[in-house]
XYZ file of C-alpha atoms in Angstrom:
427
model
C 3.100 -3.031 3.042
C 6.346 -3.898 1.491
C 4.979 -2.783 -2.092
C 3.852 0.728 -0.426
C 7.177 0.841 1.336
C 5.686 0.892 4.907
C 8.128 -1.785 5.556
C 11.871 -2.074 4.607
C 13.170 -4.648 6.629
C 11.600 -7.821 7.934
C 13.122 -10.332 10.608
C 11.688 -13.630 11.025
C 12.920 -16.636 13.010
C 10.585 -19.027 10.450
C 12.011 -21.230 8.164
C 9.011 -21.278 5.730
C 8.639 -19.220 2.372
C 5.329 -17.638 2.864
C 6.163 -14.121 2.843
C 8.198 -14.722 -0.357
C 5.194 -16.324 -1.938
C 2.965 -13.543 -0.746
C 5.460 -10.910 -2.239
C 5.814 -12.860 -5.425
C 1.992 -12.994 -5.883
C 1.733 -9.322 -5.387
C 4.451 -8.468 -8.175
C 2.394 -10.244 -10.630
C 5.655 -11.071 -12.984
C 7.292 -8.038 -12.309
C 11.005 -8.114 -11.065
C 11.226 -8.817 -7.894
C 13.112 -6.614 -5.373
C 12.651 -8.214 -2.029
C 16.328 -9.448 -0.859
C 16.311 -12.671 1.182
C 19.048 -12.954 3.679
C 19.379 -16.536 5.055
C 23.075 -16.526 5.096
C 26.124 -14.668 6.157
C 26.969 -14.078 2.534
C 23.579 -13.028 1.589
C 24.240 -9.796 3.550
C 26.853 -8.406 0.864
C 24.518 -6.006 -1.267
C 27.251 -5.601 -3.990
C 27.232 -1.823 -3.769
C 23.556 -1.794 -4.313
C 20.922 -0.805 -1.366
C 17.518 0.385 -0.888
C 15.694 -2.794 -1.759
C 13.435 -3.948 0.738
C 15.052 -7.105 3.031
C 13.804 -10.192 4.687
C 16.162 -11.507 7.255
C 15.561 -15.158 7.928
C 17.732 -15.474 10.970
C 17.293 -19.072 11.662
C 17.413 -20.074 8.063
C 15.355 -20.999 5.051
C 14.022 -24.363 4.316
C 13.465 -23.667 0.854
C 16.970 -22.471 0.049
C 18.541 -25.161 2.348
C 16.931 -27.810 -0.089
C 17.911 -25.823 -3.219
C 21.388 -25.154 -2.379
C 22.179 -27.473 0.876
C 25.804 -26.835 0.735
C 25.655 -23.182 1.139
C 22.007 -22.696 3.466
C 22.000 -25.846 5.493
C 24.466 -24.658 7.921
C 22.322 -21.865 8.660
C 19.290 -23.649 9.603
C 18.629 -23.210 13.421
C 16.619 -25.637 15.560
C 18.184 -27.554 18.432
C 19.061 -26.041 21.734
C 22.966 -26.701 20.383
C 22.479 -24.677 17.307
C 20.951 -22.142 19.309
C 23.674 -21.906 21.368
C 26.031 -21.635 18.718
C 24.051 -19.021 16.708
C 25.885 -15.737 17.955
C 29.150 -17.239 16.740
C 28.050 -19.374 13.456
C 25.779 -16.445 12.439
C 27.668 -13.631 13.825
C 27.011 -11.296 10.757
C 23.271 -11.941 10.899
C 23.476 -11.017 14.800
C 25.189 -8.076 14.132
C 22.797 -7.032 11.314
C 19.642 -7.551 13.531
C 21.567 -5.629 16.173
C 21.984 -2.723 13.989
C 18.296 -2.724 12.965
C 17.143 -2.313 16.522
C 19.442 0.544 16.949
C 18.330 2.121 13.759
C 14.752 2.953 14.432
C 11.464 1.238 16.277
C 10.643 -2.457 16.098
C 7.459 -4.173 15.976
C 7.323 -7.637 17.287
C 4.549 -9.855 15.901
C 4.442 -13.410 17.608
C 7.751 -13.179 19.247
C 7.479 -14.845 22.683
C 11.214 -14.028 23.508
C 12.064 -17.706 24.478
C 14.751 -18.118 21.863
C 17.791 -17.425 24.234
C 20.118 -16.800 21.299
C 18.098 -13.369 20.418
C 18.705 -12.232 23.995
C 22.317 -12.105 22.990
C 21.295 -9.427 20.324
C 19.144 -7.547 22.654
C 21.709 -7.365 25.376
C 24.216 -5.285 23.285
C 21.847 -2.761 21.555
C 21.869 -0.395 24.793
C 25.581 -0.601 24.694
C 27.526 2.353 24.048
C 24.376 4.546 23.675
C 23.892 7.650 25.799
C 20.326 8.129 24.772
C 18.105 9.545 27.618
C 14.967 8.055 28.581
C 11.988 8.397 27.486
C 12.413 7.438 23.961
C 9.940 8.338 21.569
C 8.584 6.327 19.838
C 9.283 3.278 21.966
C 12.263 1.321 20.809
C 10.220 -1.789 20.657
C 6.522 -2.948 20.308
C 5.037 -6.370 21.164
C 1.742 -7.396 19.663
C 0.327 -8.952 22.843
C -2.443 -7.938 25.311
C 0.311 -8.878 28.338
C 4.021 -9.243 28.199
C 5.476 -12.584 29.160
C 8.538 -12.755 31.519
C 10.649 -13.158 28.283
C 9.396 -9.987 27.018
C 9.826 -8.156 30.009
C 13.530 -9.393 29.908
C 14.101 -8.369 26.491
C 12.711 -4.686 27.365
C 15.230 -4.745 30.175
C 17.924 -5.524 27.851
C 16.634 -2.935 25.294
C 16.744 0.073 27.698
C 19.135 -0.950 30.148
C 18.873 -1.747 34.118
C 18.671 1.756 35.161
C 16.117 3.181 32.609
C 13.913 -0.044 32.902
C 14.071 -0.130 36.738
C 13.098 3.738 37.180
C 10.402 3.549 34.335
C 9.278 -0.094 34.119
C 5.416 0.883 34.219
C 5.649 3.470 31.324
C 8.103 1.548 29.178
C 5.922 -1.817 29.425
C 2.547 0.513 28.723
C 4.307 1.996 25.483
C 5.499 -1.593 24.330
C 2.235 -3.261 24.674
C -0.153 -3.150 21.794
C -3.208 -5.340 22.555
C -4.087 -6.188 18.802
C -3.543 -9.554 17.452
C -1.473 -9.881 13.916
C -4.461 -9.432 11.845
C -6.473 -6.026 12.979
C -3.078 -4.634 13.626
C -1.451 -5.081 10.350
C -4.782 -4.204 8.621
C -4.933 -0.995 10.537
C -1.162 -0.320 9.648
C -1.771 -0.932 6.223
C -5.054 1.285 5.943
C -3.467 4.301 8.194
C -0.432 4.276 5.803
C -2.495 4.585 2.727
C -4.333 7.592 4.455
C -0.819 9.166 5.178
C 0.147 8.520 1.843
C -2.876 10.150 0.104
C -2.721 13.205 2.337
C 1.188 13.614 1.709
C 0.674 13.244 -1.791
C -2.249 15.676 -2.005
C 0.257 18.190 -0.249
C 2.604 18.105 -3.269
C -0.224 19.858 -5.172
C -0.932 22.713 -2.743
C 0.791 25.178 -5.163
C -1.397 23.637 -8.393
C -4.778 23.167 -6.744
C -6.822 25.996 -5.551
C -7.573 25.905 -1.662
C -11.174 25.186 -2.073
C -10.545 21.881 -4.137
C -7.781 20.943 -1.678
C -10.020 21.136 1.295
C -12.665 19.173 -0.438
C -10.135 16.477 -1.274
C -8.799 16.281 2.382
C -12.242 16.210 3.822
C -13.219 13.316 1.537
C -10.176 11.377 2.615
C -11.045 12.095 6.356
C -14.577 11.065 5.807
C -13.896 7.723 3.831
C -12.395 6.631 6.945
C -15.641 6.627 8.724
C -17.267 5.311 5.633
C -15.031 2.380 5.774
C -15.500 1.515 9.332
C -19.504 1.691 8.914
C -19.184 -0.822 5.975
C -16.627 -3.417 7.549
C -17.433 -2.918 11.409
C -20.759 -5.034 11.368
C -18.822 -7.844 9.845
C -18.545 -10.707 12.258
C -16.296 -12.779 13.310
C -13.349 -10.560 13.705
C -10.962 -12.558 11.690
C -13.450 -12.103 8.795
C -13.768 -8.564 9.226
C -10.173 -7.770 9.098
C -9.624 -10.041 6.178
C -12.165 -8.291 4.220
C -11.171 -5.036 5.306
C -7.329 -5.520 4.039
C -8.704 -7.667 1.116
C -11.211 -5.055 -0.150
C -8.942 -1.825 0.482
C -5.806 -3.666 -1.367
C -7.969 -4.500 -4.405
C -9.346 -1.004 -4.614
C -5.699 0.722 -4.472
C -4.356 -1.907 -6.773
C -7.184 -1.847 -9.415
C -7.356 1.839 -9.727
C -3.505 2.272 -10.243
C -3.083 -0.616 -12.358
C -5.794 0.446 -14.952
C -4.288 4.204 -14.601
C -0.858 3.244 -15.266
C -1.198 0.063 -17.257
C -4.845 -0.142 -18.746
C -4.889 -3.652 -17.778
C -5.409 -5.864 -14.888
C -3.160 -8.949 -13.956
C -4.652 -12.160 -14.670
C -4.039 -13.080 -10.950
C -6.518 -11.155 -8.572
C -4.156 -11.140 -5.725
C -1.460 -9.002 -7.780
C -1.115 -5.604 -6.365
C -0.253 -2.144 -7.723
C 0.834 0.329 -5.152
C -0.436 3.910 -4.938
C 3.212 4.829 -4.747
C 6.662 3.147 -4.336
C 7.806 6.100 -2.072
C 7.118 5.848 1.550
C 5.716 8.880 3.118
C 8.779 10.494 4.464
C 10.338 10.325 0.994
C 7.238 11.741 -0.853
C 7.657 14.655 1.451
C 11.185 15.444 0.051
C 10.043 15.079 -3.622
C 8.492 17.377 -6.334
C 5.038 16.563 -7.501
C 6.386 15.554 -10.871
C 8.642 12.957 -9.144
C 5.811 11.395 -7.347
C 3.800 11.146 -10.577
C 1.606 14.190 -10.057
C -0.829 11.878 -8.361
C -2.613 14.773 -6.498
C -4.488 15.348 -9.475
C -5.570 11.509 -9.774
C -6.585 11.828 -6.100
C -8.644 14.993 -6.599
C -10.611 13.268 -9.578
C -11.426 10.349 -7.262
C -12.345 12.811 -4.399
C -14.942 14.695 -7.236
C -16.655 11.255 -7.639
C -16.906 10.614 -3.719
C -18.062 13.927 -3.162
C -20.527 13.703 -6.109
C -21.788 10.653 -4.157
C -22.139 12.224 -1.137
C -24.443 15.077 -2.754
C -26.621 12.262 -4.315
C -25.609 12.523 -7.833
C -24.817 9.028 -8.026
C -24.183 5.731 -6.414
C -20.435 4.554 -6.667
C -19.816 0.866 -7.116
C -16.326 -0.687 -6.943
C -16.006 -3.708 -9.177
C -13.256 -5.275 -7.062
C -13.243 -8.786 -8.747
C -15.235 -7.628 -11.843
C -13.613 -7.527 -15.492
C -11.303 -4.840 -16.345
C -13.869 -3.349 -18.619
C -16.012 -2.197 -15.786
C -13.492 0.430 -15.102
C -12.099 1.471 -11.785
C -15.459 2.810 -10.681
C -19.380 2.240 -11.882
C -21.591 5.271 -11.039
C -25.290 4.319 -10.896
C -28.076 6.265 -11.146
C -31.116 4.183 -10.791
C -30.829 0.986 -13.406
C -28.075 2.630 -15.874
C -24.550 2.867 -15.218
C -21.471 4.700 -16.268
C -17.948 2.763 -16.140
C -15.330 5.588 -14.944
C -11.769 4.930 -16.402
C -9.319 7.280 -14.723
C -5.983 7.423 -17.170
C -2.597 8.774 -16.818
C -2.135 10.294 -20.266
C -4.607 11.082 -23.208
C -2.596 8.581 -25.389
C -3.257 5.861 -23.220
C -6.738 5.820 -24.600
C -5.630 3.463 -27.593
C -4.065 1.214 -25.225
C -7.315 0.963 -23.116
C -9.594 0.052 -26.309
C -6.824 -2.405 -27.382
C -6.270 -4.130 -24.071
C -9.632 -3.936 -22.479
C -12.560 -2.424 -24.519
C -12.220 -4.181 -27.845
C -11.576 -7.851 -26.107
C -14.473 -7.255 -23.509
C -16.969 -4.482 -24.385
C -18.023 -2.718 -21.305
C -21.710 -3.291 -20.037
C -21.937 0.425 -19.456
C -21.428 3.911 -20.807
C -17.695 4.663 -20.813
C -16.518 8.036 -19.403
C -12.382 8.381 -19.427
C -11.254 10.902 -16.919
C -7.698 12.301 -17.523
C -6.730 14.012 -13.783
C -3.301 15.290 -15.216
C -3.417 15.358 -18.881
C -5.289 17.674 -21.130
C -7.447 16.713 -24.157
C -5.729 17.708 -27.776
C -7.131 21.006 -28.802
C -7.746 20.015 -32.419
C -10.483 17.680 -31.209
C -12.830 16.804 -28.309
C -12.038 13.202 -28.615
C -8.814 10.948 -29.101
C -7.995 8.945 -31.222
C -9.881 10.824 -34.041
C -10.963 7.278 -35.190
C -11.614 3.903 -33.925
C -8.805 1.460 -34.093
C -9.241 -1.453 -36.800
C -11.668 -4.037 -35.534
C -12.766 -1.839 -32.660
C -16.049 -2.345 -31.364
C -16.158 1.033 -29.997
C -16.757 4.308 -32.266
C -14.672 7.292 -30.736
C -17.556 9.330 -30.280
C -19.182 6.702 -27.726
C -16.764 7.249 -25.169
C -17.004 10.636 -22.991
C -13.658 12.007 -22.121
C -13.003 14.455 -19.718
C -9.882 16.638 -18.754
C -9.955 17.455 -15.076
C -7.470 20.440 -15.400
C -9.371 21.705 -18.453
C -12.614 21.579 -16.186
C -10.746 23.508 -13.507
C -9.944 26.542 -15.844
C -12.085 29.464 -14.578
C -13.532 27.549 -11.902
C -13.693 28.844 -8.401
C -15.794 26.687 -6.091
C -16.432 23.096 -5.543
C -20.335 23.504 -6.583
C -19.248 24.849 -9.941
C -16.723 21.805 -10.508
C -18.727 19.083 -9.585
C -21.787 20.436 -11.435
C -19.537 20.545 -14.513
C -18.242 17.088 -13.591
C -21.952 16.071 -13.414
C -23.083 17.411 -16.583
C -20.035 15.315 -18.648
C -21.337 12.455 -16.975
C -24.992 13.016 -18.203
C -23.593 13.160 -21.964
C -22.514 9.478 -21.363
C -25.592 7.970 -20.573
C -27.372 5.407 -23.086
C -30.014 6.716 -22.257
C -29.070 7.160 -18.543
């Protein structure tokens, strides 16, 4: 969720480095942007803002070991240290208070028993004339029932008068009866769906209404299809683990092959659909968001083709890169589909993937954004030295060229199907 910019600020009272380790794994060697704040001095951004931040307001064990002189004083564990925290870590307390004032906050696993935090909550409401009700709720607890400490936090956040007059509705709005795994898994999926719809909307001036309607309908139906796949899985923990693992692996695989023509050696690495959050996407141009509406339209064509019975779609989540982002199967034969951002990336696809590990299937390369060179129906015009693939063995499709003069989804999908038929060996 940090990689997709669904979350920009995380606050934890835990000392362990598990969040940082997970983030590093997602980055797969890319420069890390997550800023860890575990001391008063770490709040200084040196004039650079915008990166996601992890506030470890009770200290960081890893940093305390590496640099005890600087970080050990900020480790909080004893009652005495909790009592002194608001003074010794005053800048951290102020930063936490500012986050609570800036927008809604989701609390996962916070019992509210750390009495030092109540000094932060107590001053959030001070100086504000914001009337009740507040939408969305200022704080939401991941819990089935709120504890007395959590009730006390709500009273501090909203103020005595507002809480006393509206306790029932405030508590209802602040209680989300889900455990962390299903909650975070659902937020991730719904965030991806919202981002897809926002990216598609960027193409409203370039994609004709029938095709836009098809893409949106496919997006909506995908939610139902995914639920039908994952809902039968028991127990619940395994279901939500499979849900988030499957969806994130699919997104990461599609985008890594689309942009880089390679997959990271660590299968837990993640390539985001877009590094912009939904709000930012709405303020950018289609070009600034990478013209991803064309990629999403191409994926919609594949999924709509399956709905019409043209083929079965397989997602090689843990398969080798040479299987492509998707495998389309009709009977026993199959086609590996590669979606690439640019025609010039075809040579990189051959060099990085196909020459090293030939695909077990016929290969189709789809360019959602780019058009094929007019001088040749195939690009490049010859195979690379030592290549196991002849250029004519790979079928190339330009989605935008296919759309020229096309007015209905039936015609588009029929053309798409015919192009795929030429890739069958001997499908």
